[in-house]
């Protein structure tokens, strides 16, 4: 279906209006007041009933995370907002922070009340340093509002310094503790043994804002959107060969075909759902693939490629990214990423036979179950989806 | 990979490290903010500054180095006043980052990875900086520039020279 | 107790036990690489992966605690494929030079590859070219053989708290490095060699001097003498087919003779000598403090561990005066060989080559310290580790197992039990007390069989208080004094003791410090592997050897009495000062 751009923009506006939660002009202070009438258990119940799952990409049920952290016995607990958005194609947290910072702070305060924390941190990636001054100003006013309500919660900023892997929650905590951002062995999980050994909840920026919305509007409003497995709405960042690029808050559960109809330039060959560590969906699977936890999940990144793009080049770019950003501690990831990258180069240059691709796929499948953290485990996603669906482009 | 740039003069660090340690506290968990502030001021971490910080935190210089070298923005190699980081991830590539790189290399007369002899600019690549819908994009120190064209990028660099930055 | 099933076999373990440990209880061996009993858990090599029911990814058994009802399988097809892949990846990153490598036949990576029959090399070769740092006299670092298990960093940073080695960069650039990639000789490395003991491949080895020794022995004009440290004789056997804790002293002497050394002497002799000198030095300091009321550097620290000495020189440079001015037994031997022995044997000292066999890598550095030339020549020419000696014994074609026993050569070869216990942590202290107490009171130390048990054992820092009563008239100023002593081993514990000294809160008069966990018996030059169990066995052998010696106290050693009579005159005398005492160097802290 070829739809002209104007029509696309209108349709998008309609779809966004249906959701319209995060970017509304809403005063956060009544939400703080409402929060104070609720017990921690009530807050957690509301989040749980909404079906909200982490919006950073991993998709852990938020209510459950808060419930476990609340159950931990400790006089010191932490709430950390993961603003280390580094997945290629993702830029929605930047926008959320630019436009709706106070909703993020409110979300953190909700979490603090739910689990019993008095300290919060926002780990902001170094590439977004230019946001800091403005955010600090807004934070100061927010702290004022907390003080007025005698809410004992203080938020501090911490900056990243150019390391994608610090988006992984234990690597983030390591970084905050003044060390290399190397993911830890799990268990123990951050909810039992997190920052400085204390129970810690790490939540994505968007997740926290949705928590704020759920408390403001009630969990039914959130649950009414999306699907059974992928409740609610999501903020997507769309880029690449698209007629319309940018940030859009839409329901989860769309098929890729519907998505491409809205965003594509009419010649979409593939959609990368979930960034470099996500799945590359080819045209023939657009209809049958759902954007959500029951299909292909995403932290928000949606990149579109048209028929002029070389999928070899795309895969090469991803693998180079991983080989550079891997923390380097575990064998499958550190060496595996290099083997996959050099492997496809070797096949292209005919230094290896095309059959070698099967060896590489085996390697990728093994990495998926052997690597120490999500980064190494996810490399198989783009590798297998691209080599299986675009085999000729890789080999020839 | 890059020309070793000795720097017009070695940045003074003793007072700086001491004052940062006082500001943030002499504890291991504060090492990143301290290193970030040193880089903010001096554009990179000198051997001397890492040694001083190590002494102040009662850890070895190797530990400081090992931690700093993990992070792409905490350079332990000399850098110029203004560090250009051009995004090399897929969507910026699709939008033409190679042309931007060529334009910068021509304007500054250095290759990617190098520093100009006047110490004004270092030219590096970075991974996705979060402006995929407005690529090609780059950072110069903490400032972001998007929707780049070869012409625009030369203009930006010229402005830096004109304004004495 | 937590009940789990491994390979369908039930086992009950304490909560917190890892899958690896639980499997061991059932006699199931899961292969590992980055795991080491002495070190914190890393879980990064991924060799020890196992299947856990209901979990999508494989789990590292060394890092995963069991839970009630856990079901583990250690050898399914999935596990074997993953394990094989991990080993293949490691091999692809490793410069395969096995035939020429020092660790050929003793390499953990080689063993794994062999166990899993990695025949065809399917993956691409990612290894880098030879990249060797030979700047240090003690340790050699070859980045091209590193498999990044981080054992060396966990040792240097975690176990020893020196942190000369660190993990640098990330991704494909990730590597083990020194500060700013400076040569090892220019950083705070103490040369303790604990990293060498734990490196699974040939990436970290000791600097080798075997060829230099063969050259000297082959040279008809050279008179080559060898000294052997106490800790060598109870560990050498491990390299030559014996169990840990086997005493092979006299066999070792035979082997050394067969290799071609002109004289085989014993460092235990100069250990006894060290006691004479250091004991007198301690008593002199105490006299200065208690009688003359002078400001004197106390506590006094032992100085026979060169790793410890370099550590102090870097980290606590303000306290160099606290170190005993005595040289180590190795370094006392050198000048005596080239003066006392040369005289007695009628040999021109310029033709004497002194070789020492040590459990230690730092001794290589110590022998080349610029001030160690008091004989007029380099006092100790070449230092070999226990491992290098084993290699030479094999190269010489001798069947160590069937060798007969030989005594050490006389003049510098007789020793007491006090000398041999230098090899264990607490040994120097015990030896010193056996002599000093008797000098001061005229009576033996009040411990059964002279075994001062309170300062023995493997605890990091041990302390004891000895009340001095019934002194002879010469030492009356010590009457009633409660002598407080401490023993520390491992640089992490040395650091703790020094922090106390820095804070002005140290209650001790005399402290023995050994850089290596276990003391010299756990030294950087000892047979690999090292672990608490092996060190325990070696310690038992040392104390056994002590009990079997006819003489148990340094001052009763007839050759010691002879050297003072004929040559040195008295402890701390002029000749001693010239040949047997030294000074130290201030070094950079970082």
Coordinates of C-alpha atoms in Angstrom, one line a residue, chain A residues 88-89 91 94 125 127-130 158-163 165 175-181 196 238-241 245-246 303-305 309 313-314 317-318 321 324-325, chain B residues 28-33 36 40 65-74 88-91 93-95 97-98 125-134 139 142-144:
Chain A
X88 CA 21.8 2.4 17.8
X89 CA 18.6 3.9 16.6
X91 CA 16.9 8.5 20.9
X94 CA 16.8 12.0 25.2
X125 CA 25.2 8.9 29.2
X127 CA 27.0 11.8 25.0
X128 CA 24.0 13.7 26.5
X129 CA 26.2 16.0 28.7
X130 CA 24.6 19.1 27.1
X158 CA 26.0 10.6 37.5
X159 CA 27.5 10.7 34.0
X160 CA 28.7 7.9 31.8
X161 CA 31.8 8.4 29.6
X162 CA 31.2 6.6 26.4
X163 CA 30.5 2.9 27.1
X165 CA 27.7 -1.8 27.9
X175 CA 30.5 2.1 36.7
X176 CA 28.8 4.0 39.5
X177 CA 31.0 2.3 42.0
X178 CA 34.1 3.7 40.2
X179 CA 35.1 0.7 38.3
X180 CA 35.2 -0.6 34.7
X181 CA 31.6 -1.2 33.4
X196 CA 27.3 -0.5 47.2
X238 CA 12.3 5.9 14.0
X239 CA 15.1 6.5 11.6
X240 CA 16.7 5.3 8.4
X241 CA 15.0 5.1 5.1
X245 CA 11.5 10.0 11.2
X246 CA 11.4 11.0 14.8
X303 CA 15.5 1.4 11.8
X304 CA 14.2 1.0 8.2
X305 CA 16.3 -0.1 5.3
X309 CA 21.0 -0.7 1.3
X313 CA 27.1 -3.5 5.2
X314 CA 24.4 -3.2 7.8
X317 CA 28.3 -2.1 11.0
X318 CA 26.6 -3.9 13.8
X321 CA 29.9 -1.9 17.0
X324 CA 34.2 -2.3 20.0
X325 CA 31.6 -1.9 22.8
Chain B
X28 CA 36.7 5.0 44.9
X29 CA 33.1 5.5 43.9
X30 CA 33.9 9.1 43.0
X31 CA 36.6 8.3 40.6
X32 CA 34.5 8.8 37.5
X33 CA 33.2 12.3 38.2
X36 CA 35.4 13.5 33.9
X40 CA 36.6 18.5 30.8
X65 CA 44.5 3.8 34.2
X66 CA 42.6 0.5 33.9
X67 CA 39.3 2.2 34.9
X68 CA 39.8 5.3 32.7
X69 CA 40.9 3.3 29.6
X70 CA 37.5 1.4 29.7
X71 CA 35.6 4.6 28.8
X72 CA 35.9 6.0 25.3
X73 CA 35.6 9.6 26.5
X74 CA 38.3 9.4 29.1
X88 CA 29.7 6.0 12.7
X89 CA 26.7 3.9 13.4
X90 CA 24.4 2.7 10.6
X91 CA 21.8 5.4 10.2
X93 CA 26.3 6.2 7.6
X94 CA 23.2 5.9 5.5
X95 CA 22.8 9.7 5.7
X97 CA 28.8 10.3 7.2
X98 CA 31.6 9.3 4.9
X125 CA 34.7 8.5 15.6
X126 CA 32.1 7.5 18.2
X127 CA 29.2 5.1 18.3
X128 CA 25.5 6.1 18.2
X129 CA 25.1 9.5 19.9
X130 CA 21.3 9.5 19.8
X131 CA 20.5 11.7 16.8
X132 CA 19.7 9.0 14.3
X133 CA 16.8 10.9 12.7
X134 CA 18.9 13.9 12.1
X139 CA 29.8 16.0 19.0
X142 CA 29.9 18.5 24.8
X143 CA 28.1 20.2 21.9
X144 CA 26.1 18.3 19.4

